[in-house]
mmCIF file of C-alpha atoms in Angstrom:
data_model
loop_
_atom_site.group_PDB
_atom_site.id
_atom_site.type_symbol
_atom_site.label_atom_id
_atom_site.label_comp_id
_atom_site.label_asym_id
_atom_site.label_seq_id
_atom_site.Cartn_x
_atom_site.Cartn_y
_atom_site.Cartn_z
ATOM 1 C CA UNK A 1 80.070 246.719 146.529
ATOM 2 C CA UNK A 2 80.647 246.524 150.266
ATOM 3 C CA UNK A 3 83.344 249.020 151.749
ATOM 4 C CA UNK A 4 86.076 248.749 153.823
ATOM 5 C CA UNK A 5 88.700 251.257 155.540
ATOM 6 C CA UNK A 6 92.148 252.116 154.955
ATOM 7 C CA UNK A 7 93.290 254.404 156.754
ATOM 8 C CA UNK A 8 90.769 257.616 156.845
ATOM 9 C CA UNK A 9 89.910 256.202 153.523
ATOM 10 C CA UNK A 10 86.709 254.146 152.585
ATOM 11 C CA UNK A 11 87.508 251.852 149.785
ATOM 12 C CA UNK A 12 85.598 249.026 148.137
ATOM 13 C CA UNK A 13 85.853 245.471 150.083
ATOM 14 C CA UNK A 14 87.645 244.297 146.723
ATOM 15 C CA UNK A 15 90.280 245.811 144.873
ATOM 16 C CA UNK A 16 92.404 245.413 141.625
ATOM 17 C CA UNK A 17 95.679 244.074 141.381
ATOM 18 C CA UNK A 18 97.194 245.272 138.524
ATOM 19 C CA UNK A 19 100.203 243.510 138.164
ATOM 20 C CA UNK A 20 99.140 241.080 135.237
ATOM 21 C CA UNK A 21 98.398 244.027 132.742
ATOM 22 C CA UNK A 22 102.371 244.750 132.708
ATOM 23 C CA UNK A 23 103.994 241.765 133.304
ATOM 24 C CA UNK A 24 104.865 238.317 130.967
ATOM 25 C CA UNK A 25 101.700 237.798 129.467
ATOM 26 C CA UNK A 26 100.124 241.140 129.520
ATOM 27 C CA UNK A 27 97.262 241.751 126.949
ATOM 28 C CA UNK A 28 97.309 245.061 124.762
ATOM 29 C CA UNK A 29 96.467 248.252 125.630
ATOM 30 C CA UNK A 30 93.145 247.893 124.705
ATOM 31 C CA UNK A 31 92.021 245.030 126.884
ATOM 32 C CA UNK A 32 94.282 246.188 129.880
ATOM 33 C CA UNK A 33 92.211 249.696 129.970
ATOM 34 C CA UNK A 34 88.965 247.613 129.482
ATOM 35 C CA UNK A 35 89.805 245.858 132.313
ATOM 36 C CA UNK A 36 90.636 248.638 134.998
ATOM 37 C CA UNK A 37 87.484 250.487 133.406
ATOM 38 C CA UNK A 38 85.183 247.248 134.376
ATOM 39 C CA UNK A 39 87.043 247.383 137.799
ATOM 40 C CA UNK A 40 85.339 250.511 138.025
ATOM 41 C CA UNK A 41 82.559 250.302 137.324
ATOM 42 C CA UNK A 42 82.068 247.732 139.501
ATOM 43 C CA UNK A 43 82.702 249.539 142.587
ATOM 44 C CA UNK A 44 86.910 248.595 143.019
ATOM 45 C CA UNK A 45 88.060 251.871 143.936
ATOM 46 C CA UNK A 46 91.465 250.452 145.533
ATOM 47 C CA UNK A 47 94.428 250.193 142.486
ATOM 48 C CA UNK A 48 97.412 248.514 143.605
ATOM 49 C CA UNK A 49 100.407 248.629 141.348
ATOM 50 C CA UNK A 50 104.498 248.953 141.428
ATOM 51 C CA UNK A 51 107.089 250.960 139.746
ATOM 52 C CA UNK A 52 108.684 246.783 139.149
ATOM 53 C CA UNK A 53 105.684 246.029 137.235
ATOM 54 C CA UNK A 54 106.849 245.739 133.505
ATOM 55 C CA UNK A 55 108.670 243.507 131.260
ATOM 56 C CA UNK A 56 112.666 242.164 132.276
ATOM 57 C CA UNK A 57 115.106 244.449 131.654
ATOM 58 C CA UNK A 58 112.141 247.551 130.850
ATOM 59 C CA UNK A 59 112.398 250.889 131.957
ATOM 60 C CA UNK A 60 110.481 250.895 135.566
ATOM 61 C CA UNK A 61 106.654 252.203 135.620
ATOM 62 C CA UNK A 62 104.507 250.398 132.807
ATOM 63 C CA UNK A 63 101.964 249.760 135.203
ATOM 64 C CA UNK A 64 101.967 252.962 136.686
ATOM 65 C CA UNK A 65 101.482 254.769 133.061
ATOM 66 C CA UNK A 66 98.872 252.234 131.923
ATOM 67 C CA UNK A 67 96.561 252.805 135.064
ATOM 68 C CA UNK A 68 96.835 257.207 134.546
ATOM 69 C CA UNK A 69 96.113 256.588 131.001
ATOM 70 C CA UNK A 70 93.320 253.793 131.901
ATOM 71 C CA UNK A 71 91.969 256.573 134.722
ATOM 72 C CA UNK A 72 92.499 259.854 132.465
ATOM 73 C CA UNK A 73 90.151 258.043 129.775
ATOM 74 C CA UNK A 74 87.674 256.509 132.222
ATOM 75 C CA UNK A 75 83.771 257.886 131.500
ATOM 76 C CA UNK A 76 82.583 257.644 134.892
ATOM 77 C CA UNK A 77 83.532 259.224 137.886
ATOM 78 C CA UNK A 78 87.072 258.266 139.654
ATOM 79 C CA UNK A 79 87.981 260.737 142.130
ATOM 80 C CA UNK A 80 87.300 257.818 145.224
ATOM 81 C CA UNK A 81 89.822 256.368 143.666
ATOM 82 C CA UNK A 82 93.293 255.098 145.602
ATOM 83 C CA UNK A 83 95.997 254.038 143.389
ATOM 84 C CA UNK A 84 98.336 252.051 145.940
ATOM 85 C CA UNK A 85 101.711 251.928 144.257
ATOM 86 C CA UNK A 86 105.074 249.996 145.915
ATOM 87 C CA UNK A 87 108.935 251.228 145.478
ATOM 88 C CA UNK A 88 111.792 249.015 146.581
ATOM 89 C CA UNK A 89 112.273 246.216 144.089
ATOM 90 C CA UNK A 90 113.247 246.231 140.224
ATOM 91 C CA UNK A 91 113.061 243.766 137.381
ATOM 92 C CA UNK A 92 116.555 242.907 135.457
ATOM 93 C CA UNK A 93 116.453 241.793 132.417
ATOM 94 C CA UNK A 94 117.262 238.020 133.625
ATOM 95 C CA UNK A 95 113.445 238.030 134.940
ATOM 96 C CA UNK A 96 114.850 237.874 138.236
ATOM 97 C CA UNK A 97 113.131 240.924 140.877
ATOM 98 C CA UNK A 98 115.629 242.567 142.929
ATOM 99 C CA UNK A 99 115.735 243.970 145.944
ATOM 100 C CA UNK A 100 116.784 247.743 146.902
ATOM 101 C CA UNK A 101 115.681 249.265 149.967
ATOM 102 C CA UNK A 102 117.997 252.347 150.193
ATOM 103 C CA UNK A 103 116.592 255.290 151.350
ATOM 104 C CA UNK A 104 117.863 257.396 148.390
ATOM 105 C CA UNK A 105 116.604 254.798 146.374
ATOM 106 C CA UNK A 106 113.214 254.530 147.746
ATOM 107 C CA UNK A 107 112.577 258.683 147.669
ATOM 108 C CA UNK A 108 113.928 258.716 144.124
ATOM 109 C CA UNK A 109 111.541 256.121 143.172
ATOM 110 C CA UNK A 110 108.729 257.825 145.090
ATOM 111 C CA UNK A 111 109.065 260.815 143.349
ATOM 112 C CA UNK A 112 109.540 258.957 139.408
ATOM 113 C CA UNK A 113 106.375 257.483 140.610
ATOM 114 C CA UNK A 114 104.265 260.501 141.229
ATOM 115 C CA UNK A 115 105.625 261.821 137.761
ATOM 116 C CA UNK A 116 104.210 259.046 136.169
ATOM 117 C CA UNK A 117 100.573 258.718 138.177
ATOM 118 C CA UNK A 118 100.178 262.211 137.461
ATOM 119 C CA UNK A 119 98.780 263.028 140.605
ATOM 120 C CA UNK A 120 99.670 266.052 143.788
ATOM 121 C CA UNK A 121 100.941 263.611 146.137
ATOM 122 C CA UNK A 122 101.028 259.437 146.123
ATOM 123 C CA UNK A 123 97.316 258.069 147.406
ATOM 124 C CA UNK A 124 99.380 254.957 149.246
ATOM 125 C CA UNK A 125 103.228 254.289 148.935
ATOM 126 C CA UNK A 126 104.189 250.982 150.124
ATOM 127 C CA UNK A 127 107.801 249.748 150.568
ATOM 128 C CA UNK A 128 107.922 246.690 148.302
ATOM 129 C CA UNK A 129 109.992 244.469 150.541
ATOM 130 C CA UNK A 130 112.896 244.673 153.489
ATOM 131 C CA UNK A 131 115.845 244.795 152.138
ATOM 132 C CA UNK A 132 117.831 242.611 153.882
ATOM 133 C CA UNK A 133 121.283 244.848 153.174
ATOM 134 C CA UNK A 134 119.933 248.016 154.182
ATOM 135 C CA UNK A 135 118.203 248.524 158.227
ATOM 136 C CA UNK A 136 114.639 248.266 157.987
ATOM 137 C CA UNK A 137 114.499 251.400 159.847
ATOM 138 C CA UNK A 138 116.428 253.252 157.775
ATOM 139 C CA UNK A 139 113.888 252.417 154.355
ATOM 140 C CA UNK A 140 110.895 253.215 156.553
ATOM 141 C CA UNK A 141 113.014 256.411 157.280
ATOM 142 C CA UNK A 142 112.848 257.026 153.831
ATOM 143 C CA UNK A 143 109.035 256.578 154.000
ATOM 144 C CA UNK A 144 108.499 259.132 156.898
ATOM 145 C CA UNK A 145 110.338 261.416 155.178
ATOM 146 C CA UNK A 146 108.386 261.429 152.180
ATOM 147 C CA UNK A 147 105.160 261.815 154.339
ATOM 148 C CA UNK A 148 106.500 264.817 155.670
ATOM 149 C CA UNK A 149 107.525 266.386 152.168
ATOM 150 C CA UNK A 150 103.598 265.629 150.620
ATOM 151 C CA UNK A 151 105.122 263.397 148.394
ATOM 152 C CA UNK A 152 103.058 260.523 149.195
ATOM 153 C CA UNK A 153 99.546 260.581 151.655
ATOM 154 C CA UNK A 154 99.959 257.550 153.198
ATOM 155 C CA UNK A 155 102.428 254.628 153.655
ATOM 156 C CA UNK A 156 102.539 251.156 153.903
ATOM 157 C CA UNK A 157 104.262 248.097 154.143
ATOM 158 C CA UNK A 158 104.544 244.521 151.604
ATOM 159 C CA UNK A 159 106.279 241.479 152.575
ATOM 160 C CA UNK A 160 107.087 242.125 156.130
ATOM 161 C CA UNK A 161 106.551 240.262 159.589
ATOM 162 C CA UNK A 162 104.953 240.933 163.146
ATOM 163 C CA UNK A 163 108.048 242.894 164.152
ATOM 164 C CA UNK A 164 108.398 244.787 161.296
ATOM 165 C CA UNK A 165 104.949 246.261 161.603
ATOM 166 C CA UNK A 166 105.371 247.118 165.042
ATOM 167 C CA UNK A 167 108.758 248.666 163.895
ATOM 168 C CA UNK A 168 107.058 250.783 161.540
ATOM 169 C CA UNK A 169 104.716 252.056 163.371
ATOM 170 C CA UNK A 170 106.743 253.505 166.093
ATOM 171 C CA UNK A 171 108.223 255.163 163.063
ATOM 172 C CA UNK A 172 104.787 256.249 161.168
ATOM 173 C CA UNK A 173 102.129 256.360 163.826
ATOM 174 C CA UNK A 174 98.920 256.388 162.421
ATOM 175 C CA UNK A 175 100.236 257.296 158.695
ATOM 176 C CA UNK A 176 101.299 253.410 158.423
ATOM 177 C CA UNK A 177 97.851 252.540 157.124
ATOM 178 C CA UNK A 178 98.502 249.209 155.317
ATOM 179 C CA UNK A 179 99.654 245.542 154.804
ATOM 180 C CA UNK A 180 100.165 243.822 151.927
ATOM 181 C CA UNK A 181 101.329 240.362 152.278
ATOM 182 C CA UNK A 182 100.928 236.868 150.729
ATOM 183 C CA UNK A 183 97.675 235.354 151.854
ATOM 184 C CA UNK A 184 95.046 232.459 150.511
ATOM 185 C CA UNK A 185 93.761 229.367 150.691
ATOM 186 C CA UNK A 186 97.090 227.494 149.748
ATOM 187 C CA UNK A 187 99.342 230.063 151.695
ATOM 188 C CA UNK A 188 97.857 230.639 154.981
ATOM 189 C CA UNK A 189 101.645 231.654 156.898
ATOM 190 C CA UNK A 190 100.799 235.271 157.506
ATOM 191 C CA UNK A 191 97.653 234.553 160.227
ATOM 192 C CA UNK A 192 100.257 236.163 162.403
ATOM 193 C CA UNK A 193 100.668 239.702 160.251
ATOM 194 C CA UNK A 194 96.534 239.791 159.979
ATOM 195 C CA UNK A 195 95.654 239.366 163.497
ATOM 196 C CA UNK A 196 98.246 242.432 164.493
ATOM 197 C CA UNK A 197 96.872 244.461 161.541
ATOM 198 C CA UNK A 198 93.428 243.611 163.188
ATOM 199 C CA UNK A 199 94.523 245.176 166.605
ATOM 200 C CA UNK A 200 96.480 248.067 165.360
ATOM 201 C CA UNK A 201 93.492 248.769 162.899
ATOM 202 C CA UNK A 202 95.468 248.669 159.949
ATOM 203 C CA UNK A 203 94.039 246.931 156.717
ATOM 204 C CA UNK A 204 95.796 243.751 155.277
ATOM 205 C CA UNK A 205 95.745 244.075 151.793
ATOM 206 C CA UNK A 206 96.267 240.171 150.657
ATOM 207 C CA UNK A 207 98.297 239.868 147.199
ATOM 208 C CA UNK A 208 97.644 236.144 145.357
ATOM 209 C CA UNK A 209 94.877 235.595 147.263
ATOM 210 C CA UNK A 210 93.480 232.964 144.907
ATOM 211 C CA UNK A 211 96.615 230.593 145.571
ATOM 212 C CA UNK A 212 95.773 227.083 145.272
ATOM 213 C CA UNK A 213 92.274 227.815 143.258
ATOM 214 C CA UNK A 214 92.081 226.559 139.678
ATOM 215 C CA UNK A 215 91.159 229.306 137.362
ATOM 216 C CA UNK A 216 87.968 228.319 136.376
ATOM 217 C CA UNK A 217 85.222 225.949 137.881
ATOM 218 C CA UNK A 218 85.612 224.055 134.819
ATOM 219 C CA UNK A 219 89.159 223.141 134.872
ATOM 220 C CA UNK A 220 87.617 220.761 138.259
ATOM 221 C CA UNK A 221 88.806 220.580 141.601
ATOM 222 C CA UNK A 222 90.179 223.345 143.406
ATOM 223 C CA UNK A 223 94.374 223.305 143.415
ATOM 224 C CA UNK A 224 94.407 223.399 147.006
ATOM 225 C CA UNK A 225 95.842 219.794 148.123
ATOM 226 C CA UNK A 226 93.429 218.042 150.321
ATOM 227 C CA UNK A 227 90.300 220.640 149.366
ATOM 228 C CA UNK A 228 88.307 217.731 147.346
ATOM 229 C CA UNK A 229 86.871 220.771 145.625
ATOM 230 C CA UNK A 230 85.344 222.515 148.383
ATOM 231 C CA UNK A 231 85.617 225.950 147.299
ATOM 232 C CA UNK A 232 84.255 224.671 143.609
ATOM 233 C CA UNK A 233 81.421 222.655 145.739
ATOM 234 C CA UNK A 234 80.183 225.614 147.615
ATOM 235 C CA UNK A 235 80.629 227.830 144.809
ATOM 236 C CA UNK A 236 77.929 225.205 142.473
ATOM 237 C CA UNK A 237 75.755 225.513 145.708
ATOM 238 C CA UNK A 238 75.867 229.289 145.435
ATOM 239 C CA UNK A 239 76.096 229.924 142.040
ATOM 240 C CA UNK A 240 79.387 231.828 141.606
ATOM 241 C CA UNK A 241 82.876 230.671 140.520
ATOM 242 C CA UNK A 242 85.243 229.518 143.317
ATOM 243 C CA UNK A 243 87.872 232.575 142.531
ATOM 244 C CA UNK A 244 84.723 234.385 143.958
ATOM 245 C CA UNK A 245 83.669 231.800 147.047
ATOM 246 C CA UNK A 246 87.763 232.191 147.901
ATOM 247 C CA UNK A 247 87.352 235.889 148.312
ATOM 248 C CA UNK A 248 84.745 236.415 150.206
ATOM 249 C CA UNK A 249 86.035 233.745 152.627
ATOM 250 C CA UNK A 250 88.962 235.994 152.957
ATOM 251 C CA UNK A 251 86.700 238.668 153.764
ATOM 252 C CA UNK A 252 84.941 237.252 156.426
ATOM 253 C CA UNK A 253 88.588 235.900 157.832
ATOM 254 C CA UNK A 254 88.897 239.724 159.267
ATOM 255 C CA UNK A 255 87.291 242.892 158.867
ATOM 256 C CA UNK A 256 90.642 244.528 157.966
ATOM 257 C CA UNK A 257 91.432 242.167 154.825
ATOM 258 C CA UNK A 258 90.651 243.940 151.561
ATOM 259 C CA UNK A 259 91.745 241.283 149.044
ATOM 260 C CA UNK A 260 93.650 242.964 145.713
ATOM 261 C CA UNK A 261 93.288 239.423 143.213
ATOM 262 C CA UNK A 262 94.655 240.144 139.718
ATOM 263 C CA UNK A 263 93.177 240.125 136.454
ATOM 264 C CA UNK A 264 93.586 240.476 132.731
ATOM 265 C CA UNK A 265 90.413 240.393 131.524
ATOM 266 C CA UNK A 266 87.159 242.597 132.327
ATOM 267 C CA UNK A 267 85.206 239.479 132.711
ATOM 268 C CA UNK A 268 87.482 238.125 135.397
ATOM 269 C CA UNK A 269 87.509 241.231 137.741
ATOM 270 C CA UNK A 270 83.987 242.062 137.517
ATOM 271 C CA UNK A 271 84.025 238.039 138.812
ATOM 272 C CA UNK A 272 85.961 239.054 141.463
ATOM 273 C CA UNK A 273 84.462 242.331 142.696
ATOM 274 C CA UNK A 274 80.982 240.011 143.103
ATOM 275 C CA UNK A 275 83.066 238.568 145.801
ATOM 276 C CA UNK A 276 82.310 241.550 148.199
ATOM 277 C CA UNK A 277 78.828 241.101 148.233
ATOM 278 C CA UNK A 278 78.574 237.104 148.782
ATOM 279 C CA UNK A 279 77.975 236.642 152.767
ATOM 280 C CA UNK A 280 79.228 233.298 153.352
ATOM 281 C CA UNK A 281 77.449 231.366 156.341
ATOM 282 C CA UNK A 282 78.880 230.286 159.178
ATOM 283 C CA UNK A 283 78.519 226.608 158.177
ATOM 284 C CA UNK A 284 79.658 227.204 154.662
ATOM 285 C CA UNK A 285 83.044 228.709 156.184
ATOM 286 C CA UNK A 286 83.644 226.198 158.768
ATOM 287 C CA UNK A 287 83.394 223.493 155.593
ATOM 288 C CA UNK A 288 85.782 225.436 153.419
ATOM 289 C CA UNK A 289 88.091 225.760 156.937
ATOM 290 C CA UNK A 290 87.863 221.983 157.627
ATOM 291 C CA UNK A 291 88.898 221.624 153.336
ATOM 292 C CA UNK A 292 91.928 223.447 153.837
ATOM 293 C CA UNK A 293 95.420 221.934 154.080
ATOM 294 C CA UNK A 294 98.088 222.856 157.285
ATOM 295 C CA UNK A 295 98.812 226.394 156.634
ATOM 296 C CA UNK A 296 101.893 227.212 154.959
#
């Protein structure tokens, strides 16, 4: 596993997205902890989770629990571990995810979440989206605020834009460490947001990064409109799935993108943790480039 930094932090080039282990469709327990424990061992040290990720209408935190128990039990070492968790949105019981970005809110939910990692202070709080009732500067307010009480180490941001970030970090400094926006093949509309994270040195932490690539290299041609199964073609040239060929083309997009793909299934992370060690060549990206459809 190749690293990568965030903030002061060195953390594997890949990490773990943990949302599928809580959500519609979750396996049990069983598998779930299987899952983070083959993250581990193979070399993910970066977490990312919410206190929103559980079932509608739930009590907030699944995720968080299930990733201290999955740690707590873990045989190997997993103090370079980050857990990245997010506060700011919830999940009714319509399905729906809601938005709440007041400041009260946001320390409340700070704190709930440190109760349930079980940990001295919060690795990497991130404020789950703007809300669009509340000023932006008043929820990353609510951020500094928790910097300066220990709650949380470090803070970033999920779902913002260029002027956002550069809002935030007149606010932070050099304790905004993070990015986590919608990025991938299919979904390209945040080039923007990574460039500036690029400059300012902060890493871009890409959530869905598979968009628009079929699960499997059997189910045929990548989803992405227009691709004629690039990523799939390269990744029969190279011997790896195309989930894998699709991250490590994100990697080599910018040094500051640490891709967090999801996964349910040990199998399907250890997949994606390969990803950090495939060097794509210059020829082999510019071919997957050309593939790709207008951003959106």
């Amino acid at each position: 596993m190749r690293y990568r930094r965030l903030g002061g932090l060195r953390v594997g080039a890949v990490g773990l997205g943990a949302m599928p282990l809580s959500i519609e469709g979750r396996p049990d327990e069983a598998r779930a902890v299987a899952t983070v424990h083959a993250a581990l061992d193979a070399g993910v040290t970066l977490l990312d989770t919410a206190d929103s990720y559980t079932l509608p209408g739930a009590e907030p935190g699944h995720n968080e629990l299930l990733l201290a128990r999955a740690l707590a039990s873990y045989g190997g070492d997993a103090s370079g571990v980050l857990v990245a968790t997010k506060g700011g949105r919830g999940r009714p019981a319509d399905g729906s995810w809601t938005v709440n970005g007041d400041p009260a809110h946001l320390k409340a939910a700070a704190k709930a979440s440190l109760r349930r990692l079980g940990v001295e202070a919060i690795g990497l709080y991130q404020l789950h989206k703007p809300d669009p009732d509340v000023p932006f500067t008043e929820s990353v307010g609510a951020l500094r605020e928790l910097l300066d009480e220990g709650v949380i180490r470090l803070a970033g941001l999920s779902n913002v834009d260029v002027d956002q970030i550069r809002a935030a970090r007149k606010i932070l400094g050099d304790r905004l460490v993070s990015v986590q926006n919608r990025y991938s093949p299919a979904v390209r509309a945040a080039e923007p947001e990574l460039r500036l994270c690029a400059e300012l040195g902060l890493a871009f932490l890409p959530w869905s990064p598979l968009g628009g690539i079929s699960r499997s290299a059997l189910d045929g041609p990548s989803g992405v409109p227009g691709t004629e199964g690039v990523f799939h073609a390269v990744g029969q040239e190279r011997g790896v799935s195309p989930q894998q060929v699709a991250l490590a083309w994100l990697l080599a997009k910018s040094p500051v993108a640490i891709p967090i793909p999801g996964a349910s299934r040990p199998e399907t992370i250890r997949d994606s943790a390969g990803a950090a060690d495939l060097e794509l060549t210059e020829p082999e990206l510019a071919r997957l480039d050309a593939g790709l459809p207008p951003s959106a």
